[in-house]
PDB file of C-alpha atoms in Angstrom:
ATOM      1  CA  UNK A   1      94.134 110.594  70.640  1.00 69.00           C
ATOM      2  CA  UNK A   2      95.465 109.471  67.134  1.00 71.00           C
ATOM      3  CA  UNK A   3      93.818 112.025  65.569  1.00 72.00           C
ATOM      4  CA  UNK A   4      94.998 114.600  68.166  1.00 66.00           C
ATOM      5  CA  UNK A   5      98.109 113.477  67.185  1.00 67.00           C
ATOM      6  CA  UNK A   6      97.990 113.373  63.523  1.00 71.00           C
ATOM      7  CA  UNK A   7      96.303 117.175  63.645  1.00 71.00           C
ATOM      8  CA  UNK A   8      99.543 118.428  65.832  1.00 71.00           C
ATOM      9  CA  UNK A   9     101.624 117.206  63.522  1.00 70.00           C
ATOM     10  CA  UNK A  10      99.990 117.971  60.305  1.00 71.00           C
ATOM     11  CA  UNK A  11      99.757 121.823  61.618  1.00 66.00           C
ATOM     12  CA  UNK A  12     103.369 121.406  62.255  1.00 65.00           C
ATOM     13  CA  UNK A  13     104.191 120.405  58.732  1.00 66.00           C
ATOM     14  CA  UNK A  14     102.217 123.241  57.362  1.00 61.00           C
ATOM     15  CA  UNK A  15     104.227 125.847  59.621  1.00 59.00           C
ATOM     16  CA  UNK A  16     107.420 124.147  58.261  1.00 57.00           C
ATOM     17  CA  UNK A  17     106.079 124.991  54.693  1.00 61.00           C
ATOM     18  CA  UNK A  18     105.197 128.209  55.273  1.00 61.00           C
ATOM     19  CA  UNK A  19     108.580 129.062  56.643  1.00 58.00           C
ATOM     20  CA  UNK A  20     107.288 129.292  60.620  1.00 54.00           C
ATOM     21  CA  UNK A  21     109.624 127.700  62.836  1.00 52.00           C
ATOM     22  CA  UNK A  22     107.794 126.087  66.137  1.00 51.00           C
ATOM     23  CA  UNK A  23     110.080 126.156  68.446  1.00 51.00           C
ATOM     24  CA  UNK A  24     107.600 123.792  70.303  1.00 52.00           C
ATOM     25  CA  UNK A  25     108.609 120.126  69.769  1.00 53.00           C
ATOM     26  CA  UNK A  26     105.920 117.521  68.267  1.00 51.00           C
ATOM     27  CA  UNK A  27     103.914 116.116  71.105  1.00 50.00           C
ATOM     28  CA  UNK A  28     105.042 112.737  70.206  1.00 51.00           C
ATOM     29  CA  UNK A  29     108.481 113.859  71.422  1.00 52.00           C
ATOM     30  CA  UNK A  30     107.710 115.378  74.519  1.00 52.00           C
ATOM     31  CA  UNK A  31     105.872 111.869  76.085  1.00 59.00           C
ATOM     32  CA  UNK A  32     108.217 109.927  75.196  1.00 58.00           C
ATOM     33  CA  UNK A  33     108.132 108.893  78.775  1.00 57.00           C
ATOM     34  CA  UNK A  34     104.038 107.627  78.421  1.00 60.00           C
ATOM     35  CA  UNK A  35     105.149 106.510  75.481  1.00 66.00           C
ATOM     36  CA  UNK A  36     107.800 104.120  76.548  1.00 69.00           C
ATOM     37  CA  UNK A  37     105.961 103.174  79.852  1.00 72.00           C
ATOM     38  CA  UNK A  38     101.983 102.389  79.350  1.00 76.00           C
ATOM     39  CA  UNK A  39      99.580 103.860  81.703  1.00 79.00           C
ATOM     40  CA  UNK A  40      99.367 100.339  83.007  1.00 81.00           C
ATOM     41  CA  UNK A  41     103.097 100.116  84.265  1.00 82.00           C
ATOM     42  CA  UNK A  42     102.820 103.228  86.051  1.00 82.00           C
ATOM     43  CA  UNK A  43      99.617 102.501  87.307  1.00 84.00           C
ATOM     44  CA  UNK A  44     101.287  99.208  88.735  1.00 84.00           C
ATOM     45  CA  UNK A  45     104.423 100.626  90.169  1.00 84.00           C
ATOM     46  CA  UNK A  46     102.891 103.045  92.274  1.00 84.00           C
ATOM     47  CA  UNK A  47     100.147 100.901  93.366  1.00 82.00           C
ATOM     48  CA  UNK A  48     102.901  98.175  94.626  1.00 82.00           C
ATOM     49  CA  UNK A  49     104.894 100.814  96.021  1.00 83.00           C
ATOM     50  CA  UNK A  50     102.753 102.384  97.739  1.00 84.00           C
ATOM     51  CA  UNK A  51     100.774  99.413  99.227  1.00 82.00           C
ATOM     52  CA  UNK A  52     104.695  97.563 100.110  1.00 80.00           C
ATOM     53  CA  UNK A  53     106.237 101.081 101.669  1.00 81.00           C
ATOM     54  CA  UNK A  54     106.034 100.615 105.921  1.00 79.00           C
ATOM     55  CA  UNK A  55     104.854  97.184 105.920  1.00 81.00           C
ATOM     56  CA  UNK A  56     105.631  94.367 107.517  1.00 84.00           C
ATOM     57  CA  UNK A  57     108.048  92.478 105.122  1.00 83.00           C
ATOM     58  CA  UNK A  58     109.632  95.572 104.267  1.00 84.00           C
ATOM     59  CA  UNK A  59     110.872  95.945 108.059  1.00 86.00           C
ATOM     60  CA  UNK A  60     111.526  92.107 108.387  1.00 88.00           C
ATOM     61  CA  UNK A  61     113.908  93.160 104.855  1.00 87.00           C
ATOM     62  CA  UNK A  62     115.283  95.952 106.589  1.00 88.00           C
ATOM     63  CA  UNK A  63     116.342  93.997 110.018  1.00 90.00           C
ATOM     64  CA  UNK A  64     117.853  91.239 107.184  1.00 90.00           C
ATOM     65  CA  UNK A  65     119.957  94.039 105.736  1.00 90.00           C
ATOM     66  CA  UNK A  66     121.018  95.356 108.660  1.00 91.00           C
ATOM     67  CA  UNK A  67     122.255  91.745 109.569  1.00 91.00           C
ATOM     68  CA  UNK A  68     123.289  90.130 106.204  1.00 90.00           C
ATOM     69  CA  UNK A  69     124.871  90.862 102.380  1.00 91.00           C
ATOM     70  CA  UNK A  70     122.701  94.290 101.764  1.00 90.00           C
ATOM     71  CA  UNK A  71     122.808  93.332  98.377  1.00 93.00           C
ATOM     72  CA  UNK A  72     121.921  90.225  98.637  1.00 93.00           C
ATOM     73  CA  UNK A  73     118.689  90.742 100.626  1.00 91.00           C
ATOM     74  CA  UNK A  74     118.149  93.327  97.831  1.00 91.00           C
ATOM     75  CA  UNK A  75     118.325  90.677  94.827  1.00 93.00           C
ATOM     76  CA  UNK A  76     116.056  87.887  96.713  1.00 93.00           C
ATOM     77  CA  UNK A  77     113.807  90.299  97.994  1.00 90.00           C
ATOM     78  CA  UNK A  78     113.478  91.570  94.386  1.00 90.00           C
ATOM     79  CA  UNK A  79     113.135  88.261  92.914  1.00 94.00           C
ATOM     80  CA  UNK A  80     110.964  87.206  95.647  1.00 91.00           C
ATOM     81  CA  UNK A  81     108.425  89.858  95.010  1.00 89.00           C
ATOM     82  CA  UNK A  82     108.642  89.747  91.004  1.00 91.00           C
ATOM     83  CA  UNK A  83     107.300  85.841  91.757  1.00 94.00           C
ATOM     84  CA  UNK A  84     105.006  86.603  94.520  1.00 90.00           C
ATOM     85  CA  UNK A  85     103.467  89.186  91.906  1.00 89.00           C
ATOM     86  CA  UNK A  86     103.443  86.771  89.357  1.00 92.00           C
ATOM     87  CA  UNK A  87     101.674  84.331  91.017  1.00 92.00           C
ATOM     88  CA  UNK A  88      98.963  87.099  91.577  1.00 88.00           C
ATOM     89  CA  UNK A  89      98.995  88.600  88.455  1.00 88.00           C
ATOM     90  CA  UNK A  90      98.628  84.932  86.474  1.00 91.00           C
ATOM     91  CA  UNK A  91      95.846  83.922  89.276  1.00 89.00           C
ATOM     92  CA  UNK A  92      93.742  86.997  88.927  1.00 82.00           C
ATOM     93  CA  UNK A  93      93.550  85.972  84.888  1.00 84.00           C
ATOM     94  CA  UNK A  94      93.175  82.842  85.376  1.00 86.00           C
ATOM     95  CA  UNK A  95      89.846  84.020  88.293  1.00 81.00           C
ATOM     96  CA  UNK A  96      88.370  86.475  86.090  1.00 79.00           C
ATOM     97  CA  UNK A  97      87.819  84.352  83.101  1.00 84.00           C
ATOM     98  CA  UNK A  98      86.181  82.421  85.421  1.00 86.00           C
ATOM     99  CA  UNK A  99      84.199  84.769  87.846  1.00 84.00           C
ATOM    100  CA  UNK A 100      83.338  88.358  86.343  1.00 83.00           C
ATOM    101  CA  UNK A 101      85.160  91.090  87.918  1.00 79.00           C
ATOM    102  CA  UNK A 102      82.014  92.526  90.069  1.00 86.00           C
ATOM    103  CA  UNK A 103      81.481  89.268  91.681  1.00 85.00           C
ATOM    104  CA  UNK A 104      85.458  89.423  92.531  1.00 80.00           C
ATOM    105  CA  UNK A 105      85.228  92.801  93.769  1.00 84.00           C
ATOM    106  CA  UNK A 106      81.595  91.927  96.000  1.00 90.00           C
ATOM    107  CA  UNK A 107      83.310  88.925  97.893  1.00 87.00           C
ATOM    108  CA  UNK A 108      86.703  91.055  98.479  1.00 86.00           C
ATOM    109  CA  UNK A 109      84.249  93.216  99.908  1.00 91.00           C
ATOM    110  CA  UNK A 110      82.251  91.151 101.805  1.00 94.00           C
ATOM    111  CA  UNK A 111      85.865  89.753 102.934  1.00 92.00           C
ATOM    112  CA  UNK A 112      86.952  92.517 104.537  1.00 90.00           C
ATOM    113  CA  UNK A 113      83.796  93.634 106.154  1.00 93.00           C
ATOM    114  CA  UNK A 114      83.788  90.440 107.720  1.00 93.00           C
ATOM    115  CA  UNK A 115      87.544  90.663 109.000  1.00 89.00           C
ATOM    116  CA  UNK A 116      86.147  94.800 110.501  1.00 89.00           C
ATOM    117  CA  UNK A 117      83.406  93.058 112.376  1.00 88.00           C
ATOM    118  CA  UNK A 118      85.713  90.142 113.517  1.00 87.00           C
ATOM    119  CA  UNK A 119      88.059  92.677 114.833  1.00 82.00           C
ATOM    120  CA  UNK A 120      85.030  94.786 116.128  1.00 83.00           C
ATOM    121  CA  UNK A 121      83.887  91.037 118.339  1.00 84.00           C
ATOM    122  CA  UNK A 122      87.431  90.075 119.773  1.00 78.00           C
ATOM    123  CA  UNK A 123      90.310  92.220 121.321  1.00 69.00           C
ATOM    124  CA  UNK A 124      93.725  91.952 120.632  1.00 68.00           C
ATOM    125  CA  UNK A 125      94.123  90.947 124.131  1.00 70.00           C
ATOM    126  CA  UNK A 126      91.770  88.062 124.245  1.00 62.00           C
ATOM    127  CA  UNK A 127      93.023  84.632 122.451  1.00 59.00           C
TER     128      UNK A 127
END
């Protein structure tokens, strides 16, 4: 990608010398977004947000707001999250230098296969 980069620009220099304006801007200026978040932190937000949006504790936040300081549910549900993602963020390093990452992602698996045929056995009905 460097080099992509250092090509784009070089050709740019050379138009500038021989008197062609590029009304295109460098590349580095037009992802200036990518550039300021890493693929990572976008990767992150959307997997939080979409995983959080319609869930449980957002409704149980929503009834709170209804009932309480609006922005005050906001800034402890905020904080609360930031830690609770924190915690799983720090124990997930901590696990995979550990564990490798397939043996991680086998027994989350095998996890949730077991919880399918658990919910398969009993009915919500029966205790």
């Amino acid at each position: 990608m460097e080099a992509a980069h250092e090509e784009i620009n070089k050709a740019n220099e050379d138009d500038v010398e021989k008197g062609v304006v590029n009304s295109t801007p460098p590349i580095r200026r037009r992802i200036w977004l990518l550039r300021l978040l890493p693929a990572v932190v976008l990767q992150a937000f959307t997997l939080t947000f979409l995983a959080e949006w319609g869930d449980r504790s957002q409704f149980a936040t929503i009834i709170l707001a209804a009932r309480e300081d609006p922005y005050g549910v906001t800034i402890g549900g905020t904080i609360g999250h930031a830690l609770c993602t924190a915690l799983a963020v720090i124990g997930g390093q901590l696990i995979a230098q550990k564990i490798s990452v397939k043996n991680v992602t086998l027994l989350g698996g095998l996890v949730f296969l077991l919880f399918s045929f658990t919910a398969l056995l009993h009915s919500p009905d029966s205790e």
